[in-house]
Coordinates of C-alpha atoms in Angstrom, one line a residue:
X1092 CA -6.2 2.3 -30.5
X1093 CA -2.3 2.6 -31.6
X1094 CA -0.3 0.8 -28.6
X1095 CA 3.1 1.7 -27.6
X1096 CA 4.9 -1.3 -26.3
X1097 CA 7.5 -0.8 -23.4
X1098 CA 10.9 -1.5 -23.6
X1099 CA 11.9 -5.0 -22.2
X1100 CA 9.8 -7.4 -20.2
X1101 CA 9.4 -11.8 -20.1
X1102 CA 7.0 -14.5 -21.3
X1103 CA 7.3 -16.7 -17.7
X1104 CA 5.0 -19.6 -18.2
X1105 CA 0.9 -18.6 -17.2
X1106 CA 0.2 -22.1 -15.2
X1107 CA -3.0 -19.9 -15.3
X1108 CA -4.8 -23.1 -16.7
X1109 CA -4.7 -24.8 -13.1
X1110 CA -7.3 -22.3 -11.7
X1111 CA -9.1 -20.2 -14.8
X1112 CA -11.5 -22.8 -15.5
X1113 CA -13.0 -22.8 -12.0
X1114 CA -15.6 -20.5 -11.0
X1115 CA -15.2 -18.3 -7.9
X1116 CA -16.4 -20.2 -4.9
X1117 CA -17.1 -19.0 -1.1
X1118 CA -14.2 -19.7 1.2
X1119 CA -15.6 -21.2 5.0
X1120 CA -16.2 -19.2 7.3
X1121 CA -12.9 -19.9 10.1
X1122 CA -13.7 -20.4 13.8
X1123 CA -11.2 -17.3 14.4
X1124 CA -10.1 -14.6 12.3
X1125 CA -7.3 -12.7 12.8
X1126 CA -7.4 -9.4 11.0
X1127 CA -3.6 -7.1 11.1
X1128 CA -4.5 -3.5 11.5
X1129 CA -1.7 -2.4 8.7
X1130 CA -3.2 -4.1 5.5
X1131 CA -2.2 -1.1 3.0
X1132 CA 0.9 1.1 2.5
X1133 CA 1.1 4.0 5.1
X1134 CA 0.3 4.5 8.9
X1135 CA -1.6 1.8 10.5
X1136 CA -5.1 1.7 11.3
X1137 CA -5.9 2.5 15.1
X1138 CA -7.6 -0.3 17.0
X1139 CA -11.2 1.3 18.4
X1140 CA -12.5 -2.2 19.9
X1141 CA -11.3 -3.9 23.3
X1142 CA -11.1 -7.5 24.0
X1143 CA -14.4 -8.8 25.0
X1144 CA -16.6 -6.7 23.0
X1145 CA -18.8 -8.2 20.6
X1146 CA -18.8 -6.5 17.0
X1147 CA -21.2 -7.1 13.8
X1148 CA -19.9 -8.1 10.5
X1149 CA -18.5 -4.7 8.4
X1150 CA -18.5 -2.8 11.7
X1151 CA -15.4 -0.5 12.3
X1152 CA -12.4 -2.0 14.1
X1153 CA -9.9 0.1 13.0
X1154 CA -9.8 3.6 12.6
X1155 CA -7.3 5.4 9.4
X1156 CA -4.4 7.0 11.1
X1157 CA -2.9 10.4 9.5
X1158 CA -3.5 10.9 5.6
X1159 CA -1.9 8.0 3.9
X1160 CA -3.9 5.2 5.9
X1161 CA -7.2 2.6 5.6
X1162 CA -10.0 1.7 7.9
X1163 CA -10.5 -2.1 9.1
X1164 CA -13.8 -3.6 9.6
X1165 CA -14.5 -7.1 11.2
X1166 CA -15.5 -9.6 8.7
X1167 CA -17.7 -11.4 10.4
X1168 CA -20.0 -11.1 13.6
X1169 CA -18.8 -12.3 17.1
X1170 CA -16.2 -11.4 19.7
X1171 CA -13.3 -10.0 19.9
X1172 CA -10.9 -12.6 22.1
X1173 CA -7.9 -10.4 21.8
X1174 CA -5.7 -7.4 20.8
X1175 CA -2.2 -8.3 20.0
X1176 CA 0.4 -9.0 18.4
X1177 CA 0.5 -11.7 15.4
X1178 CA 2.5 -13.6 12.3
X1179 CA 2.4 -10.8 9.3
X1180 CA 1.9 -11.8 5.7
X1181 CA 5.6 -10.8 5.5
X1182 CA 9.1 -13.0 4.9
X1183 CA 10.2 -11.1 8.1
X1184 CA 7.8 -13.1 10.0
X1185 CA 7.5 -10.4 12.4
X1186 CA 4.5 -9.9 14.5
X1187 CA 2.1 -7.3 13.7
X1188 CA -0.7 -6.0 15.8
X1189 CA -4.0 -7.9 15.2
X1190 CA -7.3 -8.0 16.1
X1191 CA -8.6 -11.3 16.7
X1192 CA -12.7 -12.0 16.3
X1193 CA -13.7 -14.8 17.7
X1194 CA -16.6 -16.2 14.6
X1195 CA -20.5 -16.5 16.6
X1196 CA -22.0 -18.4 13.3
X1197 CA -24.1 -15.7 12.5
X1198 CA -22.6 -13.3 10.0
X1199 CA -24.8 -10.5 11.5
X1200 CA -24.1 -7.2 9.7
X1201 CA -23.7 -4.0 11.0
X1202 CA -26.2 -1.3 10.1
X1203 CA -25.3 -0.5 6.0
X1204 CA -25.7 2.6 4.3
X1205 CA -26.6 2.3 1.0
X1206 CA -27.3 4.4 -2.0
X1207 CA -30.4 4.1 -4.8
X1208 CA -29.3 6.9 -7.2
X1209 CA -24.6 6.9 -6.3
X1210 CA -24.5 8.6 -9.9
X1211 CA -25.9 11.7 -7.9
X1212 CA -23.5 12.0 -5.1
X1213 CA -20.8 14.5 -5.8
X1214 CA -17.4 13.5 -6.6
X1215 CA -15.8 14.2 -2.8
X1216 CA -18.8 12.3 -1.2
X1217 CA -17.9 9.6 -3.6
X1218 CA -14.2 9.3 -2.4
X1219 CA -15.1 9.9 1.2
X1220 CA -17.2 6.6 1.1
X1221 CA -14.2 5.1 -0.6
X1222 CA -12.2 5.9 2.8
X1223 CA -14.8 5.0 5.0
X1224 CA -15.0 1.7 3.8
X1225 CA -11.2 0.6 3.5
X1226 CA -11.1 0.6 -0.2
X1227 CA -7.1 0.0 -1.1
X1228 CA -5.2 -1.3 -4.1
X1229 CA -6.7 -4.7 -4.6
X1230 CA -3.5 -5.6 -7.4
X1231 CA -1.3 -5.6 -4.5
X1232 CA 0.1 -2.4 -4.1
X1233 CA -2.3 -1.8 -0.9
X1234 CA -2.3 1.8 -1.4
X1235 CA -5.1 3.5 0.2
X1236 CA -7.8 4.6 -3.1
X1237 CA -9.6 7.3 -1.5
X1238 CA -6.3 9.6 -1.5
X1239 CA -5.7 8.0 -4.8
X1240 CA -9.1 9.6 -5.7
X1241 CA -8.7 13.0 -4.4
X1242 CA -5.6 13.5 -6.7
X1243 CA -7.6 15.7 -9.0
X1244 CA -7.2 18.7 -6.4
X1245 CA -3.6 18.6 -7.3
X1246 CA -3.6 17.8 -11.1
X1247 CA -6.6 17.7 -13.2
X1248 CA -6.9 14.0 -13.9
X1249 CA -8.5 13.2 -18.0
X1250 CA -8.1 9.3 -18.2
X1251 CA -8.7 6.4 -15.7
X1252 CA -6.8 3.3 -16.7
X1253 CA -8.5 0.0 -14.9
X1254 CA -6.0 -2.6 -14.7
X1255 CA -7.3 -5.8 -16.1
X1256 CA -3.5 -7.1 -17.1
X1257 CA -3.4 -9.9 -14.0
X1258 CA 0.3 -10.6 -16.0
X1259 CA 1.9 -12.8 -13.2
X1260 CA 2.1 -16.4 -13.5
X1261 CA -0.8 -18.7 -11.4
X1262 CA -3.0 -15.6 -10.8
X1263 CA -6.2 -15.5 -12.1
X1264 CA -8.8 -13.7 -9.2
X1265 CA -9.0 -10.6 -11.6
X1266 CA -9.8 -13.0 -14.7
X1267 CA -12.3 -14.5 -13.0
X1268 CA -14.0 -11.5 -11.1
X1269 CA -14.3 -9.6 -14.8
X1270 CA -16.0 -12.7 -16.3
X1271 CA -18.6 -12.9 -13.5
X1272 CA -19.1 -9.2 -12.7
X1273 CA -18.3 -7.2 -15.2
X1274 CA -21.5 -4.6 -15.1
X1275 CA -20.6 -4.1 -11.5
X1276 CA -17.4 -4.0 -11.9
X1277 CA -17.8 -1.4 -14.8
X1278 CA -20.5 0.9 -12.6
X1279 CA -17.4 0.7 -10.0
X1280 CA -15.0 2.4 -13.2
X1281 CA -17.9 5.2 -14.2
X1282 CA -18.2 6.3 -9.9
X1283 CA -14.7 6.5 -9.9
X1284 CA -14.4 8.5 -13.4
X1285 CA -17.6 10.7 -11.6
X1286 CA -15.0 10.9 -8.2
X1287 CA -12.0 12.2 -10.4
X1288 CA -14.0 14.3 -12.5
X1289 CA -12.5 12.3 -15.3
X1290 CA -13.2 12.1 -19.6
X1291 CA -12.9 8.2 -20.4
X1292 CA -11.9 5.3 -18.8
X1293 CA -9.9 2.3 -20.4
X1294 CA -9.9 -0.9 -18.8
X1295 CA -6.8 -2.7 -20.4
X1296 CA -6.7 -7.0 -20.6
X1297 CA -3.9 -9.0 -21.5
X1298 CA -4.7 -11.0 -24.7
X1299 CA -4.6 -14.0 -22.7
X1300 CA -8.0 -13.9 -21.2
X1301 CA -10.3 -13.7 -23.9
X1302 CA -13.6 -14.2 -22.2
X1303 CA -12.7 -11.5 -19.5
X1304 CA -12.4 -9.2 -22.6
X1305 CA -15.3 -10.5 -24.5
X1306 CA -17.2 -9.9 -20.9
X1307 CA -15.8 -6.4 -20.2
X1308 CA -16.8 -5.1 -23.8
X1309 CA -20.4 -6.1 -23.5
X1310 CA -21.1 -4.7 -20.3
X1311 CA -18.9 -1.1 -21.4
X1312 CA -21.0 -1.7 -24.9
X1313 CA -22.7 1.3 -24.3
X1314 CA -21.2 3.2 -21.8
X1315 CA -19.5 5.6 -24.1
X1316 CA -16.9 7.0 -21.8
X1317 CA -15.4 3.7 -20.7
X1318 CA -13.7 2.1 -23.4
X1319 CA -12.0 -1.9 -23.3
X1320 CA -8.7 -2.0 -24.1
X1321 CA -6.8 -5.6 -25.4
X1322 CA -2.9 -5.6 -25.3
X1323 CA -0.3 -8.6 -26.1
X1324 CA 1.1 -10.7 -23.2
X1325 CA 3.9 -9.3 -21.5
X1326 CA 5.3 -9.4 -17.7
X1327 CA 5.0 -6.9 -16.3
X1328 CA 1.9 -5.4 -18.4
X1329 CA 0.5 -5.2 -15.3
X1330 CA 2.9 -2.8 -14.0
X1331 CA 1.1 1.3 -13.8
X1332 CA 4.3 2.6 -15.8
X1333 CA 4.5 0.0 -18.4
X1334 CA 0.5 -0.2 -19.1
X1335 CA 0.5 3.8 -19.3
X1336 CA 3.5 3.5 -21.6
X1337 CA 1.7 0.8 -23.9
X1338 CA -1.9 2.0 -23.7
X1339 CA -1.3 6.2 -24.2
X1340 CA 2.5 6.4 -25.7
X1341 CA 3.4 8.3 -22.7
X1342 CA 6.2 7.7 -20.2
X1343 CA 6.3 8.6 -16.5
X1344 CA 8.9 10.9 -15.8
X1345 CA 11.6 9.5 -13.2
X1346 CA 11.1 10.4 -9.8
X1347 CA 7.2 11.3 -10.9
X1348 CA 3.3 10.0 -10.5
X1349 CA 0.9 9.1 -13.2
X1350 CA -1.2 11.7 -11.5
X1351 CA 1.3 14.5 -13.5
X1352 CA 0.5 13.4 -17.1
X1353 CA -3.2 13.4 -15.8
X1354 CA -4.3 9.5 -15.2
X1355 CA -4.7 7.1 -12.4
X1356 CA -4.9 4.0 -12.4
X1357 CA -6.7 1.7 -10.4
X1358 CA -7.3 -2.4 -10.3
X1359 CA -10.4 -4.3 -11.5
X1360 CA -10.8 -5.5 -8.1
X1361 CA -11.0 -2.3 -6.5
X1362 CA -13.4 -1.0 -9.1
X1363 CA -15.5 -3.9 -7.8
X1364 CA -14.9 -2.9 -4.4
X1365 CA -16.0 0.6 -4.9
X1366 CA -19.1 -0.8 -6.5
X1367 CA -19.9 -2.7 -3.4
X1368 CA -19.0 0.4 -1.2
X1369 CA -20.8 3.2 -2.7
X1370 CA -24.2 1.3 -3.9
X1371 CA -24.6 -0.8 -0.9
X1372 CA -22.5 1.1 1.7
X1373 CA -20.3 -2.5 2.3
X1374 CA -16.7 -1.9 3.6
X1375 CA -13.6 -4.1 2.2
X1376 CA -14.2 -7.3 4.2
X1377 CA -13.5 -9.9 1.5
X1378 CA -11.5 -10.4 -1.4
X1379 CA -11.3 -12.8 -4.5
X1380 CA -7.6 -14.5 -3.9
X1381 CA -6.4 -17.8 -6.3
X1382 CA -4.9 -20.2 -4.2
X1383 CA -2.8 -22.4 -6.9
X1384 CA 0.3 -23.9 -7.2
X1385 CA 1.5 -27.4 -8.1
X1386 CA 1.5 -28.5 -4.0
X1387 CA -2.3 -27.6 -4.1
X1388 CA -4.3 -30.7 -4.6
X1389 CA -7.5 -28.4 -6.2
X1390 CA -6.6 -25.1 -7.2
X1391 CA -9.3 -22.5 -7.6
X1392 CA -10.4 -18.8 -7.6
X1393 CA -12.1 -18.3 -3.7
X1394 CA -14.3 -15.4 -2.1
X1395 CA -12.6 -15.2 0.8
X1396 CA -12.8 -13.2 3.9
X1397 CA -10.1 -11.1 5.3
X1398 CA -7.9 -12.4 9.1
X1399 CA -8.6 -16.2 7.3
X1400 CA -5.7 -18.3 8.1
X1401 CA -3.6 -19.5 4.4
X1402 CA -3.9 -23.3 6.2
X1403 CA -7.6 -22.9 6.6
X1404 CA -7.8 -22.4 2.6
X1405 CA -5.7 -25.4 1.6
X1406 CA -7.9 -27.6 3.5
X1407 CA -10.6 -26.5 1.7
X1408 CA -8.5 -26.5 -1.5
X1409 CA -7.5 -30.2 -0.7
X1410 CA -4.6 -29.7 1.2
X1411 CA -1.4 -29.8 -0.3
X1412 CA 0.7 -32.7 -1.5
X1413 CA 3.9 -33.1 0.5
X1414 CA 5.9 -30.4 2.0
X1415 CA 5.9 -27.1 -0.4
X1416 CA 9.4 -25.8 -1.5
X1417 CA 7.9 -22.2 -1.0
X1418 CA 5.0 -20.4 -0.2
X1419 CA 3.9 -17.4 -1.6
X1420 CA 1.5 -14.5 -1.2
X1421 CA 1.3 -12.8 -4.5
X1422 CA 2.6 -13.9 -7.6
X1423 CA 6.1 -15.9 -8.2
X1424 CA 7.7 -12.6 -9.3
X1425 CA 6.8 -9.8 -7.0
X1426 CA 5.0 -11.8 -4.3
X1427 CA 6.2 -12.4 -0.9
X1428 CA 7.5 -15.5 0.9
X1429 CA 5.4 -16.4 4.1
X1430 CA 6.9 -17.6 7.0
X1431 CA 4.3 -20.2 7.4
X1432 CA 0.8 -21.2 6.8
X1433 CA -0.8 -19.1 9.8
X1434 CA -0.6 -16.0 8.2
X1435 CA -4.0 -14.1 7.5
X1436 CA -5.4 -13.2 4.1
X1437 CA -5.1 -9.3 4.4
X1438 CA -6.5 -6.8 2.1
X1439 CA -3.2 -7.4 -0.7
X1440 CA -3.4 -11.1 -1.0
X1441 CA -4.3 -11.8 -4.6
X1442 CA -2.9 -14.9 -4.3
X1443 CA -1.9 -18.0 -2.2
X1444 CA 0.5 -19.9 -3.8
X1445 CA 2.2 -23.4 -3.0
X1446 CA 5.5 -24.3 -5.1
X1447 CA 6.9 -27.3 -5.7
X1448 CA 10.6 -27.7 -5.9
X1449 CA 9.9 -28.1 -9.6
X1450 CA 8.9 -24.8 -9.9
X1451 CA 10.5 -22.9 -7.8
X1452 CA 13.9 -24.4 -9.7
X1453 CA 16.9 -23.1 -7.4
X1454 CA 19.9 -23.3 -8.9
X1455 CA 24.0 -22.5 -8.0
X1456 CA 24.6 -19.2 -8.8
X1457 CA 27.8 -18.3 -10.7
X1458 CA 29.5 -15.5 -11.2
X1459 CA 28.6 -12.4 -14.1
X1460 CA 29.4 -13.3 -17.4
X1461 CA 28.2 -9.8 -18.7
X1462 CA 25.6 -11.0 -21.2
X1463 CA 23.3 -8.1 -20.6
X1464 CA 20.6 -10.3 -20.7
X1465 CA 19.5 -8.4 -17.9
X1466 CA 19.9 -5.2 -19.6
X1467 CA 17.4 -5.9 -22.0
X1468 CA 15.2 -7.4 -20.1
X1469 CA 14.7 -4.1 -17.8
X1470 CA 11.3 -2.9 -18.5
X1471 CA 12.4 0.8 -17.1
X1472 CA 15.7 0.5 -19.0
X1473 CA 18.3 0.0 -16.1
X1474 CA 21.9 -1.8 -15.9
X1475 CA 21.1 -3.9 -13.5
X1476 CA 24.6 -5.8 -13.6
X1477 CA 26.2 -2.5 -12.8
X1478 CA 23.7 -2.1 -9.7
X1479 CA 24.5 -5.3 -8.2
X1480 CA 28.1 -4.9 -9.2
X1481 CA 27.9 -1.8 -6.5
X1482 CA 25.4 -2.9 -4.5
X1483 CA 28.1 -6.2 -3.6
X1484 CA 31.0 -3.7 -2.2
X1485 CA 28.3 -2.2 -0.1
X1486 CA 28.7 1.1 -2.8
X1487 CA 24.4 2.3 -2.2
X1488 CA 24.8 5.1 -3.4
X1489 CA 26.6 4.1 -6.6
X1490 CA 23.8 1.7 -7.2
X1491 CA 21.5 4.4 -6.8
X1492 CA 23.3 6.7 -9.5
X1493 CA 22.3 4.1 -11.8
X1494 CA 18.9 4.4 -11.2
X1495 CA 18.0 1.9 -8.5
X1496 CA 15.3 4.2 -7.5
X1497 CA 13.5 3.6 -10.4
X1498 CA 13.7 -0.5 -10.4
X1499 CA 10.1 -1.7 -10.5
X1500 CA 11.1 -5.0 -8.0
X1501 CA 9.2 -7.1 -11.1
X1502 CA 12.7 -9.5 -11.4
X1503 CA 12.4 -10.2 -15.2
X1504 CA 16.3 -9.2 -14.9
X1505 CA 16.5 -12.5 -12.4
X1506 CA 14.3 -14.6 -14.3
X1507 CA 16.7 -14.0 -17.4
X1508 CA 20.0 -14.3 -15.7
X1509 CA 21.8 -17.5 -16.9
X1510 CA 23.5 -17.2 -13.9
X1511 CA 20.9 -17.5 -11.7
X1512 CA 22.0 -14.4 -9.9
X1513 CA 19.4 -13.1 -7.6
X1514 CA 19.8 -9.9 -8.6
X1515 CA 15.8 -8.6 -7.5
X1516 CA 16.8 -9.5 -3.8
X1517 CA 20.3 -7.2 -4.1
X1518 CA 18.4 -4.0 -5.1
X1519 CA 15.1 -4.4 -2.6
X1520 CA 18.2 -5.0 0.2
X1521 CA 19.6 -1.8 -1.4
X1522 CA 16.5 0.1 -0.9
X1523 CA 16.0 -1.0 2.4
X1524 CA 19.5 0.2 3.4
X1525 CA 18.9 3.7 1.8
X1526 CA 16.0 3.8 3.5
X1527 CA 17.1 2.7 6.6
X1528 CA 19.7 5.4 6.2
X1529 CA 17.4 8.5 5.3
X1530 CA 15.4 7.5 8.6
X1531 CA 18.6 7.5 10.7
X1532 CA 20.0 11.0 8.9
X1533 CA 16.3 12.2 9.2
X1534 CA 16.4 11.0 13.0
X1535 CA 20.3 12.3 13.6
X1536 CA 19.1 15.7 11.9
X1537 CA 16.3 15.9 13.8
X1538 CA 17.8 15.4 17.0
X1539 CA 20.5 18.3 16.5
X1540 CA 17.6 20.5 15.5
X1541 CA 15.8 19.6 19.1
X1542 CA 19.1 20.3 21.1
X1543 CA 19.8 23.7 19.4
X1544 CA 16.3 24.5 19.7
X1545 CA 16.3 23.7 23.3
X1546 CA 20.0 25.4 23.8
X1547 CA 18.1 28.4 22.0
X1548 CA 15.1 28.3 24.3
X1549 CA 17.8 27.6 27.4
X1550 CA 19.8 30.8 26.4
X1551 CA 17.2 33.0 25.8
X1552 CA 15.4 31.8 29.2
X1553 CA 18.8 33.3 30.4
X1554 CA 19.0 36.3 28.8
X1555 CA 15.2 36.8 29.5
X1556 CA 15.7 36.3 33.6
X1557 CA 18.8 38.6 33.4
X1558 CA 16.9 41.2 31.9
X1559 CA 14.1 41.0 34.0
X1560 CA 16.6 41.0 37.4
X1561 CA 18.2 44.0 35.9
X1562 CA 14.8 45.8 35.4
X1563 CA 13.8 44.9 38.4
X1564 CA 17.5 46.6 40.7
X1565 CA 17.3 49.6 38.2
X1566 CA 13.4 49.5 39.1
X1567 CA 14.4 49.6 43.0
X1568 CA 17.1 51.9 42.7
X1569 CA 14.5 54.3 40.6
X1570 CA 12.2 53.9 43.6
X1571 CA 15.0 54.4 46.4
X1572 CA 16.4 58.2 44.2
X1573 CA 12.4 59.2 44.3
X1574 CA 11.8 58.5 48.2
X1575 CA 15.4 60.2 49.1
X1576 CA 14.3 63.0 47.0
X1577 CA 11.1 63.1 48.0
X1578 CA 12.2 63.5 52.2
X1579 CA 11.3 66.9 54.0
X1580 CA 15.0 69.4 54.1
X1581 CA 14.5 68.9 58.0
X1582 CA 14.9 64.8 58.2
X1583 CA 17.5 65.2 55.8
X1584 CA 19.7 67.9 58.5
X1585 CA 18.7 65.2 61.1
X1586 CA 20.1 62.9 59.1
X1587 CA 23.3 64.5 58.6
X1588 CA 23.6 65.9 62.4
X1589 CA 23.4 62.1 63.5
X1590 CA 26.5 61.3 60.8
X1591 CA 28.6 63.9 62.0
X1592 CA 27.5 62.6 65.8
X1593 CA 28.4 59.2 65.3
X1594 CA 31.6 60.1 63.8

């Protein structure tokens, strides 16, 4: 296959070496897990359980809200001690709402559903079991795979691209997962070619994991339609755009989905996830998640189960030497900062990492020289020195003329910057303020279209009771004209004699 490599991109240092090497091991169990209800992009699930109520391992907890959402199941048998709110996997450190399971020892499952022959399932029962089971972007980008699935009712969909690329620094889960299941893993790519009522598959692997690859191609050997794809080493290979761009010489228009050049792409993990789900009817209760970093006495590659506290796997990793300089959840480029160690493993969380200060290497930041370094760097192409140069003035709007819509958040632009410039966190503040923004103007808009609507209704109440009063005099007068016409000739002389009388 001809490859088509995309503009820009960095060669961070792997570190993948401190956790490759080690097999994928079972987490412990925690005493309590606490399992967040929004674990995927979209509306949150709907809590269906009360406090007190005992539940069984894979049994639904919470209920997909609206059509961009994911069901949660309880990973484990036992009791649920309370509904509430909790830490989030998030630098905000806000609380989200959580269901807390209280763990009986038994890992009793629920009643599964599985399937002998899922080849002959058609490809809308195939998704719906995707959704019923909480299936969502196992990369990271949480987002829910069911609707991801269904896209062929809007474009007809001809290739499935399985990411296998795992290009940020420390992480390894994927590498690991496609070493020890690839045939699963690939039955997981031909249901969800069968689902999308797709031609081929390719599942693409950075050149840096040789014996995933060498794994992958002898379990797709000979499955004709799903083909195993090797490219070079390159962050953010990982990224849907960039691996389109590289594997089929086709680039994702501005503003557009992969979905309107006819592919979708979905992560290993979730192809192993949609194995699980459709053969054996198991929802998303676990996932593979490196824990690694140079404050993490034994790094390794761990099964572990959702609502598990991050302290609960550095004591089994260890523990961690000294005080970390940061903690992450994800990788060092795109990951997220956690406010501390009692945050949950939620459905995202490929990785737990611990930093030293020697890796996370903050430095003074100076002022723009102009190098462009950033420039080309930008995997999508952008300026990003003229973005932040807007984006410091408070000038959104300028920054979003030059295409901050379009910035992947993947800060190879910050990595290169010899000023240290932190130029990633100026455009994800910028895109929070134009959000923020849109919501208010959507919510101002909105607003006025209540009030004129109600003023509306209001007036033509009025005009309706005004109309319906004057029916109703000209509707009495009617009536009054008919009885006075309707009187004997003698009643009306009386009538007249008693006039003239009284006068």
């Amino acid at each position: 296959m001809k490859l088509t490599l995309f503009r820009g991109g960095v060669h961070p240092p792997g570190f993948k070496e401190q956790s490759a090497s080690q097999g994928i091991e079972n987490a412990p169990l925690p005493a309590r897990l606490y399992v967040p209800l929004q674990q995927h992009l979209g509306a949150p699930a709907q809590a269906i359980v009360r406090r007190g109520q005992q539940v069984l391992k894979g049994e639904l907890i919470g209920r997909a809200s609206g059509p961009i959402s994911a069901a949660v199941h309880a990973p484990t048998s036992g009791t649920v001690v309370a509904i509430g709110k909790h830490t989030a996997p998030h630098p905000s450190g806000l609380p989200i709402e959580t269901v807390v399971i209280e763990a009986d020892g038994n890992d009793t499952w629920c009643e599964l559903h599985p399937c002998d022959t899922p080849f002959d399932l058609d490809p809308d029962a195939i998704a719906a079991k995707v959704g019923e089971a909480g299936i969502v972007g196992l990369g990271g980008a949480t987002f829910p795979s069911a609707v991801k699935l269904k896209l062929k009712n809007r474009n007809p969909i001809h290739t499935l691209i399985i990411n296998g690329g795992e290009c940020e620094p420390y992480l390894t889960c994927d590498d690991r997962l496609m070493r020890e299941e690839s045939v699963a893993i690939v039955e997981g790519v031909r249901l969800m070619l069968r689902a999308l009522e797709a031609q081929r598959a390719l599942v693409v692997i950075e050149d840096n994991k040789p014996e995933a690859f060498a794994a992958m191609h002898a379990a797709a050997e000979a499955v004709s339609e799903v083909e195993v794809v090797q490219v070079p080493s390159l962050y953010p290979m990982g990224s849907e755009k960039q691996m389109i761009e590289t594997v089929l010489g086709q680039e994702v228009p501005a503003g557009g989905m992969s979905s309107d050049l006819g592919v979708v792409v979905h992560n290993v993990g979730t192809a192993f996830a949609v194995h699980r789900a459709v053969r054996f009817g198991e929802p998303l209760i676990e996932r593979i998640t490196t824990v690694a970093g140079s404050a993490i006495v034994k790094p390794r590659n761990l099964r572990v189960r959702l609502g598990t506290p991050v302290e609960a796997l550095f004591a089994y990793c260890g523990g961690i030497k000294g005080e970390p300089a940061r903690l992450l959840m994800g990788g060092p480029m795109m990951g997220q900062v956690l406010p501390n160690m009692q945050v949950p493993v939620v459905k995202g969380s490929s990785g737990i990492l611990a930093l030293t200060a020697q890796e996370v290497n903050e430095q003074s930041t100076a002022n723009c020289i102009r190098c462009s370094r950033c420039v080309r760097a930008c995997p999508v192409g952008l300026v990003p020195l003229e973005m932040a140069g807007r984006i410091r003035v408070g000038d959104f709007k300028g920054a979003e003329a030059w295409g901050l819509r379009d910035c992947l958040s993947c800060a190879s632009c910050s990595y290169v910057c010899p000023a240290h410039i932190p130029l990633v966190q100026f455009f994800n503040h910028a895109k929070g303020e134009l959000t923020a923004r849109a919501q208010a103007d959507h919510k101002a808009k909105e607003t006025r279209r209540l009030a004129e609507a109600r003023s509306e209704r209001m007036e033509r109440i009025k005009a309706e009771k005004a109309a319906a009063a004057a029916a109703r005099k000209a509707a009495r007068a009617k009536k009054a004209a008919e009885e006075e016409s309707a009187a004997p000739a003698g009643d009306s002389e009386t009538s007249t004699e008693q006039k003239e009388t009284s006068a």
